[in-house]
Coordinates of C-alpha atoms in Angstrom, one line a residue:
Chain F
M240 CA 100.9 111.3 98.4
Q241 CA 101.1 112.1 102.1
I242 CA 104.1 112.2 104.3
A243 CA 104.1 109.7 107.2
K244 CA 106.4 108.2 109.8
V245 CA 106.6 104.5 110.4
C246 CA 105.5 103.9 114.0
G247 CA 104.7 100.2 114.2
T248 CA 103.6 97.0 112.6
V249 CA 100.3 95.2 112.4
V250 CA 100.2 91.4 112.4
S251 CA 97.1 89.5 111.3
T252 CA 96.7 85.8 110.7
Q253 CA 93.2 85.2 109.4
K254 CA 93.8 87.5 106.5
E255 CA 93.0 87.4 102.8
P256 CA 95.6 85.3 101.1
S257 CA 98.7 87.3 100.1
L258 CA 98.2 90.3 102.4
R259 CA 101.4 90.6 104.5
G260 CA 103.9 93.0 105.9
T261 CA 101.7 95.9 106.9
K262 CA 103.1 98.9 108.7
L263 CA 101.4 101.3 111.0
L264 CA 102.1 104.9 109.8
Q265 CA 101.4 108.2 111.5
F266 CA 100.8 111.1 109.2
I267 CA 103.0 114.2 109.4
D268 CA 101.8 117.7 108.6
S269 CA 103.5 120.0 106.2
E270 CA 105.5 121.6 109.0
G271 CA 106.9 118.3 110.2
Q272 CA 104.6 117.7 113.2
P273 CA 102.9 114.4 113.8
L274 CA 99.1 114.3 113.2
S275 CA 96.6 112.0 115.0
K276 CA 95.6 110.5 111.6
Y277 CA 97.2 107.1 110.7
E278 CA 97.2 104.6 108.0
V279 CA 98.0 100.8 107.8
A280 CA 99.9 100.3 104.6
A281 CA 101.6 97.6 102.6
D282 CA 105.3 98.2 102.3
N283 CA 107.6 96.9 99.5
V284 CA 110.4 99.4 100.2
R285 CA 111.1 97.9 103.7
A286 CA 110.9 101.2 105.7
G287 CA 112.2 101.0 109.2
I288 CA 110.7 102.4 112.5
E289 CA 110.9 106.2 112.7
E290 CA 111.7 106.6 109.0
W291 CA 109.7 109.1 107.0
V292 CA 107.9 107.8 103.9
L293 CA 105.5 108.7 101.1
V294 CA 102.2 106.9 101.2
S295 CA 99.9 106.5 98.2
R296 CA 96.3 105.6 98.7
G297 CA 93.5 104.2 96.6
G298 CA 94.2 102.4 93.3
A299 CA 97.8 103.7 93.3
A300 CA 98.5 101.2 96.1
R301 CA 97.9 98.3 93.7
E302 CA 100.1 99.7 90.8
I303 CA 103.0 97.5 91.8
Q304 CA 103.9 94.4 89.8
G305 CA 102.3 91.5 91.6
S306 CA 100.0 93.6 93.7
E307 CA 97.3 94.3 91.1
Q308 CA 94.9 91.9 92.8
L309 CA 95.5 92.7 96.5
P310 CA 92.7 94.1 98.6
I311 CA 94.9 97.0 99.8
D312 CA 94.2 100.7 99.7
A313 CA 97.5 102.2 100.9
R314 CA 101.2 101.5 100.2
V315 CA 104.6 102.9 101.3
V316 CA 106.0 104.0 97.9
A317 CA 109.2 105.7 98.9
I318 CA 111.5 106.4 101.8
I319 CA 112.1 110.2 102.1
D320 CA 115.6 111.5 102.1
T321 CA 114.9 115.3 102.2
I322 CA 112.0 117.6 102.2
T323 CA 113.0 121.1 101.2
V324 CA 110.4 123.9 101.9
E325 CA 111.3 127.0 100.0
N326 CA 114.9 127.1 101.3
P327 CA 115.3 125.6 104.8
M328 CA 115.3 121.9 104.8
L329 CA 112.4 120.5 106.8
Y330 CA 113.7 117.0 107.2
G331 CA 117.0 115.2 106.4
K332 CA 117.2 111.4 106.9
K333 CA 120.8 111.4 108.0
D334 CA 120.6 113.9 110.9
Q335 CA 116.9 113.2 111.7
Y336 CA 116.5 116.8 112.8
R337 CA 113.1 118.4 112.4
Chain R
M193 CA 93.8 100.4 105.6
Q194 CA 92.2 101.6 108.8
I195 CA 91.8 99.8 112.1
A196 CA 88.2 99.1 113.2
K197 CA 86.3 97.1 115.7
V198 CA 83.3 95.0 114.7
C199 CA 80.4 96.4 116.6
G200 CA 77.3 95.1 114.9
T201 CA 75.6 93.8 111.8
V202 CA 73.4 95.4 109.2
V203 CA 70.6 93.4 107.5
S204 CA 68.8 94.6 104.4
T205 CA 66.5 92.7 102.1
Q206 CA 65.7 94.9 99.1
K207 CA 69.3 95.0 98.3
E208 CA 71.3 94.7 95.0
P209 CA 71.6 91.0 94.2
S210 CA 74.7 89.5 95.8
L211 CA 75.3 92.0 98.6
R212 CA 75.2 90.1 101.8
G213 CA 76.8 89.7 105.2
T214 CA 77.7 93.3 106.0
K215 CA 79.2 94.3 109.3
L216 CA 79.0 97.6 111.2
L217 CA 82.6 98.7 112.1
Q218 CA 83.7 101.5 114.4
F219 CA 87.1 103.0 113.5
I220 CA 89.8 103.0 116.2
D221 CA 92.4 105.7 116.4
S222 CA 96.2 105.0 116.4
E223 CA 96.2 105.0 120.2
G224 CA 93.5 102.3 120.5
Q225 CA 90.6 104.6 121.3
P226 CA 87.2 104.2 119.5
L227 CA 86.3 107.1 117.1
S228 CA 82.8 108.2 116.2
K229 CA 83.5 107.4 112.5
Y230 CA 82.0 104.1 111.3
E231 CA 81.9 102.0 108.1
V232 CA 79.5 99.3 106.9
A233 CA 81.7 96.7 105.2
A234 CA 81.5 93.3 103.4
D235 CA 83.3 90.6 105.4
N236 CA 84.8 87.4 103.9
V237 CA 87.0 86.7 106.9
R238 CA 84.1 86.2 109.3
A239 CA 85.1 88.6 112.0
G240 CA 83.2 88.4 115.2
I241 CA 81.8 91.1 117.5
E242 CA 84.5 93.0 119.4
E243 CA 87.3 91.7 117.1
W244 CA 89.7 94.3 115.7
V245 CA 90.1 94.2 111.9
L246 CA 91.7 95.9 108.9
V247 CA 89.3 97.7 106.5
S248 CA 90.1 98.5 102.9
R249 CA 88.0 101.1 101.1
G250 CA 87.5 102.0 97.5
G251 CA 88.4 99.7 94.6
A252 CA 90.4 97.5 97.0
A253 CA 87.1 96.2 98.5
R254 CA 86.3 94.6 95.1
E255 CA 89.8 92.9 94.7
I256 CA 88.5 89.5 96.0
Q257 CA 87.7 86.7 93.7
G258 CA 84.0 86.7 93.0
S259 CA 83.5 90.3 94.3
E260 CA 84.8 92.2 91.3
Q261 CA 81.3 93.2 90.3
L262 CA 79.8 94.0 93.7
P263 CA 78.7 97.6 94.4
I264 CA 80.6 97.7 97.7
D265 CA 83.2 100.3 98.7
A266 CA 84.5 98.7 102.0
R267 CA 85.7 95.3 103.1
V268 CA 87.1 93.6 106.1
V269 CA 90.4 92.2 104.8
A270 CA 92.1 90.9 107.9
I271 CA 91.5 90.1 111.6
I272 CA 94.2 91.8 113.6
D273 CA 96.3 89.7 116.0
T274 CA 98.7 92.3 117.3
I275 CA 99.6 96.0 116.7
T276 CA 103.0 96.9 117.9
V277 CA 103.8 100.6 118.3
E278 CA 107.5 101.1 118.6
N279 CA 107.9 98.7 121.5
P280 CA 104.8 98.3 123.7
M281 CA 102.1 96.2 122.2
L282 CA 98.9 98.3 121.7
Y283 CA 96.6 95.4 121.1
G284 CA 96.8 91.6 121.4
K285 CA 93.8 89.5 120.3
K286 CA 94.2 86.9 123.1
D287 CA 94.2 89.2 126.1
Q288 CA 92.0 91.9 124.6
Y289 CA 93.8 94.5 126.7
R290 CA 94.2 98.0 125.2
Chain E
M149 CA 79.3 101.9 102.9
Q150 CA 77.7 104.6 105.0
I151 CA 74.2 104.6 106.5
A152 CA 71.9 107.4 105.2
K153 CA 68.3 108.5 105.3
V154 CA 66.4 109.5 102.2
C155 CA 65.3 113.0 102.7
G156 CA 64.5 114.4 99.2
T157 CA 64.9 114.3 95.5
V158 CA 67.0 116.2 93.0
V159 CA 65.7 117.1 89.6
S160 CA 68.0 118.3 86.8
T161 CA 67.2 118.6 83.1
Q162 CA 70.4 119.7 81.3
K163 CA 72.1 116.7 82.6
E164 CA 74.5 114.2 81.0
P165 CA 72.4 111.6 79.1
S166 CA 71.3 108.7 81.2
L167 CA 71.7 110.4 84.7
R168 CA 68.2 110.2 86.3
G169 CA 66.4 109.4 89.5
T170 CA 68.8 110.9 92.0
K171 CA 68.0 111.0 95.7
L172 CA 69.1 113.5 98.4
L173 CA 70.5 111.5 101.3
Q174 CA 71.4 112.6 104.8
F175 CA 74.2 110.6 106.5
I176 CA 73.4 109.0 109.9
D177 CA 76.1 108.4 112.5
S178 CA 76.7 105.1 114.1
E179 CA 74.4 106.0 117.0
G180 CA 71.5 106.7 114.7
Q181 CA 71.7 110.5 114.8
P182 CA 71.5 112.5 111.6
L183 CA 74.7 114.3 110.5
S184 CA 75.0 117.5 108.5
K185 CA 76.8 115.6 105.7
Y186 CA 74.8 114.6 102.7
E187 CA 75.1 112.9 99.3
V188 CA 73.2 113.0 96.1
A189 CA 73.0 109.4 94.8
A190 CA 71.6 107.3 92.0
D191 CA 69.0 104.8 93.3
N192 CA 68.0 101.5 91.7
V193 CA 66.4 100.0 94.7
R194 CA 63.6 102.7 94.8
A195 CA 64.1 103.8 98.4
G196 CA 61.3 106.0 99.8
I197 CA 61.4 109.2 101.9
E198 CA 62.6 108.5 105.5
E199 CA 63.9 105.0 104.7
W200 CA 67.4 104.2 105.8
V201 CA 69.7 102.9 103.2
L202 CA 73.3 101.9 102.5
V203 CA 75.3 104.2 100.2
S204 CA 78.3 103.1 98.2
R205 CA 80.6 105.8 96.9
G206 CA 83.4 105.9 94.2
G207 CA 83.8 103.2 91.6
A208 CA 81.4 100.9 93.5
A209 CA 78.5 103.2 92.4
R210 CA 79.1 102.1 88.8
E211 CA 79.2 98.3 89.5
I212 CA 75.6 97.8 88.5
Q213 CA 74.7 96.3 85.1
G214 CA 74.0 99.1 82.7
S215 CA 75.6 101.8 84.9
E216 CA 79.3 101.1 84.1
Q217 CA 79.5 104.2 82.0
L218 CA 77.5 106.7 84.1
P219 CA 79.3 109.7 85.6
I220 CA 78.0 109.0 89.1
D221 CA 80.0 108.6 92.3
A222 CA 77.3 107.5 94.7
R223 CA 74.5 104.9 94.7
V224 CA 71.9 103.6 97.1
V225 CA 72.8 99.9 97.1
A226 CA 70.4 98.5 99.8
I227 CA 67.4 99.4 101.9
I228 CA 68.2 98.7 105.6
D229 CA 65.9 96.5 107.6
T230 CA 67.8 96.2 110.9
I231 CA 71.1 97.5 112.4
T232 CA 72.1 95.5 115.4
V233 CA 74.7 97.0 117.6
E234 CA 76.2 94.4 120.0
N235 CA 72.7 93.4 121.3
P236 CA 70.2 96.2 121.3
M237 CA 68.7 96.9 117.9
L238 CA 69.5 100.4 116.8
Y239 CA 67.0 100.6 114.0
G240 CA 64.2 98.4 112.7
K241 CA 62.4 99.4 109.5
K242 CA 58.9 98.3 110.7
D243 CA 58.6 100.3 113.9
Q244 CA 60.9 103.2 112.8
Y245 CA 62.0 103.7 116.4
R246 CA 65.5 104.9 117.0
Chain X
M107 CA 90.7 119.5 91.2
Q108 CA 92.1 121.5 94.1
I109 CA 94.1 124.7 94.0
A110 CA 97.6 124.5 95.6
K111 CA 100.8 126.5 95.8
V112 CA 104.1 124.8 95.1
C113 CA 106.1 125.2 98.4
G114 CA 108.9 122.7 98.2
T115 CA 110.4 119.5 96.9
V116 CA 110.6 115.9 98.2
V117 CA 113.6 113.8 97.5
S118 CA 113.6 110.0 98.1
T119 CA 116.1 107.4 97.0
Q120 CA 114.9 104.0 98.0
K121 CA 111.7 104.6 96.0
E122 CA 109.7 102.4 93.7
P123 CA 111.3 102.4 90.3
S124 CA 110.1 105.4 88.1
L125 CA 108.7 107.6 90.9
R126 CA 110.6 110.9 90.6
G127 CA 110.3 114.7 90.7
T128 CA 107.7 115.1 93.4
K129 CA 106.6 118.5 94.6
L130 CA 105.3 119.5 98.0
L131 CA 102.1 121.5 97.6
Q132 CA 100.1 123.5 100.1
F133 CA 96.3 123.7 99.4
I134 CA 94.8 127.1 98.9
D135 CA 91.2 127.8 100.0
S136 CA 88.6 129.3 97.6
E137 CA 89.4 132.8 98.9
G138 CA 93.1 132.5 98.2
Q139 CA 94.3 131.8 101.7
P140 CA 96.8 128.9 102.4
L141 CA 95.4 125.9 104.2
S142 CA 97.3 123.6 106.5
K143 CA 96.5 120.7 104.2
Y144 CA 99.2 119.6 101.8
E145 CA 99.9 117.0 99.1
V146 CA 103.0 115.5 97.6
A147 CA 102.4 115.2 93.9
A148 CA 104.1 114.1 90.7
D149 CA 104.7 117.1 88.3
N150 CA 104.9 116.9 84.5
V151 CA 104.2 120.6 83.9
R152 CA 107.4 121.7 85.8
A153 CA 105.7 124.1 88.2
G154 CA 108.1 126.5 90.0
I155 CA 108.1 127.5 93.7
E156 CA 105.3 129.9 94.6
E157 CA 103.3 129.1 91.4
W158 CA 99.7 128.2 91.9
V159 CA 98.6 124.9 90.3
L160 CA 95.7 122.5 89.8
V161 CA 96.1 119.1 91.5
S162 CA 94.2 116.0 90.5
R163 CA 94.0 113.1 93.0
G164 CA 93.2 109.5 92.7
G165 CA 93.1 107.6 89.4
A166 CA 93.3 110.9 87.5
A167 CA 96.9 111.2 88.6
R168 CA 97.8 108.2 86.4
E169 CA 95.9 109.3 83.3
I170 CA 99.1 110.7 81.6
Q171 CA 100.9 108.8 78.9
G172 CA 103.7 106.8 80.5
S173 CA 102.2 107.1 84.0
E174 CA 99.5 104.5 83.9
Q175 CA 101.5 102.1 86.0
L176 CA 103.0 104.5 88.6
P177 CA 102.0 104.1 92.3
I178 CA 101.1 107.8 92.6
D179 CA 97.8 109.3 93.8
A180 CA 98.3 113.0 93.0
R181 CA 99.6 115.0 90.1
V182 CA 100.1 118.7 89.2
V183 CA 97.9 118.9 86.0
A184 CA 98.1 122.6 85.2
I185 CA 99.8 125.9 86.1
I186 CA 97.0 128.4 86.9
D187 CA 97.1 131.8 85.1
T188 CA 93.9 133.4 86.5
I189 CA 91.1 132.5 88.8
T190 CA 88.1 134.7 88.3
V191 CA 85.5 134.7 91.1
E192 CA 82.2 136.3 89.8
N193 CA 83.9 139.5 88.7
P194 CA 87.0 140.4 90.7
M195 CA 90.1 138.4 89.8
L196 CA 91.3 136.4 92.8
Y197 CA 94.7 135.5 91.4
G198 CA 96.7 136.5 88.3
K199 CA 100.1 134.8 87.7
K200 CA 101.8 138.0 86.3
D201 CA 101.2 140.3 89.2
Q202 CA 101.0 137.7 91.9
Y203 CA 98.5 139.8 93.9
R204 CA 96.0 138.1 96.0
Chain J
M148 CA 77.4 113.6 94.0
Q149 CA 77.6 116.9 95.9
I150 CA 75.6 120.1 95.3
A151 CA 77.7 123.1 94.3
K152 CA 77.2 126.6 93.0
V153 CA 79.3 127.9 90.0
C154 CA 81.2 130.8 91.4
G155 CA 84.0 131.4 88.9
T156 CA 86.4 130.1 86.2
V157 CA 90.0 129.0 86.3
V158 CA 92.3 129.7 83.3
S159 CA 95.6 127.8 82.9
T160 CA 97.9 127.8 79.9
Q161 CA 100.8 125.4 80.6
K162 CA 98.3 122.6 81.2
E163 CA 98.2 119.0 80.2
P164 CA 96.9 118.8 76.6
S165 CA 93.2 118.6 76.5
L166 CA 92.3 120.0 79.9
R167 CA 90.1 123.0 79.3
G168 CA 87.0 124.9 80.5
T169 CA 87.3 124.4 84.2
K170 CA 84.9 126.0 86.6
L171 CA 85.4 127.0 90.2
L172 CA 82.6 125.5 92.3
Q173 CA 81.6 126.3 95.9
F174 CA 79.9 123.4 97.7
I175 CA 76.4 123.9 99.2
D176 CA 75.3 122.1 102.3
S177 CA 72.0 120.1 102.5
E178 CA 70.2 123.2 103.9
G179 CA 71.2 125.4 100.9
Q180 CA 74.0 127.3 102.7
P181 CA 77.4 127.8 101.0
L182 CA 80.3 125.9 102.5
S183 CA 83.9 127.0 102.5
K184 CA 84.9 123.8 100.6
Y185 CA 85.4 124.2 96.8
E186 CA 86.2 122.1 93.8
V187 CA 87.7 123.0 90.4
A188 CA 85.8 120.8 87.9
A189 CA 85.6 120.1 84.1
D190 CA 82.2 121.2 82.7
N191 CA 80.5 119.7 79.7
V192 CA 77.0 120.9 80.5
R193 CA 78.0 124.6 80.3
A194 CA 76.8 125.7 83.7
G195 CA 76.6 129.5 84.2
I196 CA 77.7 131.6 87.1
E197 CA 75.4 131.2 90.2
E198 CA 73.7 128.1 88.8
W199 CA 73.5 125.1 91.1
V200 CA 75.0 121.9 89.8
L201 CA 75.8 118.3 90.7
V202 CA 79.5 117.4 90.9
S203 CA 80.9 113.9 90.5
R204 CA 84.4 113.2 91.8
G205 CA 86.9 110.5 91.3
G206 CA 86.7 108.0 88.3
A207 CA 83.1 109.2 87.6
A208 CA 84.6 112.5 86.2
R209 CA 86.1 110.5 83.4
E210 CA 83.0 108.4 82.5
I211 CA 82.1 110.8 79.6
Q212 CA 82.8 109.9 76.0
G213 CA 86.1 111.5 75.0
S214 CA 87.2 112.2 78.6
E215 CA 88.3 108.7 79.5
Q216 CA 92.0 109.7 79.3
L217 CA 91.8 113.2 80.9
P218 CA 93.7 113.8 84.2
I219 CA 90.6 115.2 85.9
D220 CA 89.0 114.1 89.2
A221 CA 85.8 116.3 89.2
R222 CA 83.2 117.1 86.7
V223 CA 79.9 119.1 86.6
V224 CA 77.4 116.3 85.5
A225 CA 74.1 118.1 85.8
I226 CA 72.5 121.5 86.2
I227 CA 70.0 121.3 89.0
D228 CA 66.4 122.4 88.5
T229 CA 64.8 121.6 91.8
I230 CA 65.8 120.0 95.1
T231 CA 62.8 118.9 97.1
V232 CA 63.4 118.1 100.8
E233 CA 60.5 116.1 102.2
N234 CA 57.9 118.6 101.1
P235 CA 59.1 122.2 100.9
M236 CA 61.3 122.9 97.8
L237 CA 64.8 123.9 98.9
Y238 CA 65.8 125.4 95.5
G239 CA 64.1 126.1 92.2
K240 CA 66.2 127.4 89.3
K241 CA 63.5 129.8 88.0
D242 CA 62.9 131.9 91.1
Q243 CA 66.3 131.3 92.7
Y244 CA 64.8 131.5 96.1
R245 CA 66.4 129.5 98.9

């Protein structure tokens, strides 16, 4: 999985039936800096703007009950609380320091 | 999924049975600028030239009824109406401002 | 799918049973220029040297009757006739102009 | 598979049921140097900080009994003992020389 | 598939049951030059050091009888004899000229 920050939403009407609630995510590098790479992903865990999340891509995005048949290739699978690198904590949800 | 702009069509005659209606898509970065990366994708939502769309790649491209057996690895799954980044709107279909 | 030009053949004898007829393909960018990226792909449509083709990668390469069990991750799925970008034609098979 | 070094842990509470114990991995290049690319992966082999591991991505991450339905796209599949390049040993777990 | 040269072996003991005999492969570009990209792959065709091989990645790596359940995402699927680019031969196994 990759680490990403929720930075927006994508709305589309003429979409395949059942594709809804997609988030715009910006990938974060392993030192906590934002990258220019992004992903548009389905989101069942209701992540909010600025929250850091884990994104699964490929077939993993469809391994959720009720999503097996959706034409999606990315999904928010978890909201991150802490990332601990060796000892110092890189990110904590409460304080949002980086 | 990635954000892309429809920029053309690809026609091929000696193709695998049942592969038809492929669009040439140019990927868009998360700030709305066109990238040099492209994809040729199947399209069931009938996206028009210059429209912004969501593209799914890999097995997701075959998760559409009737497409399970097609040798395709990319599909237009939605026509985008709006992309909202934090607050300012990055793209709105009606006005086509970026 | 990606656009590629057939530029050679790859012959291997101690191969997995049933893997045969692989082509060396050079990827083409969306403006018609050759890239340094390449792919070795199975080919059921019998594309000839210099022809432009569509390549599917991943599970899509095995979505051909009789190929479901092959250990291949890329396949030529179509020979391209024309690529039309907005209005000017980027590539036409007959005249081979770019 | 890719070679990676375990460099941290990722904790998330509002996660999809059954996703737990994810490690932060830093990819290592073929000469033993750390890359800036990373992966967050499930880990059944209980790799410790600083250990070098093999990471499988995509569907391979779900080919473990009991994991077939998890929304994960990366997994630690082995703890590396030695990597031998031609003749000189690149990495040995015991001495941790590089 | 990609072209790679066998450049070493990877030994790991605390591995998932049934994962064994992995080779370290260095990717080769389409002009026969080694790249800095590598892959660790399962190998059923018993490729030797310095031999050039075809590597399949993703689900294709598991399309070998007895490997359907292995957590691997790359496999050596063929030992290359010759690569012919347009007319001049890029690589021949016997003479090992490039």
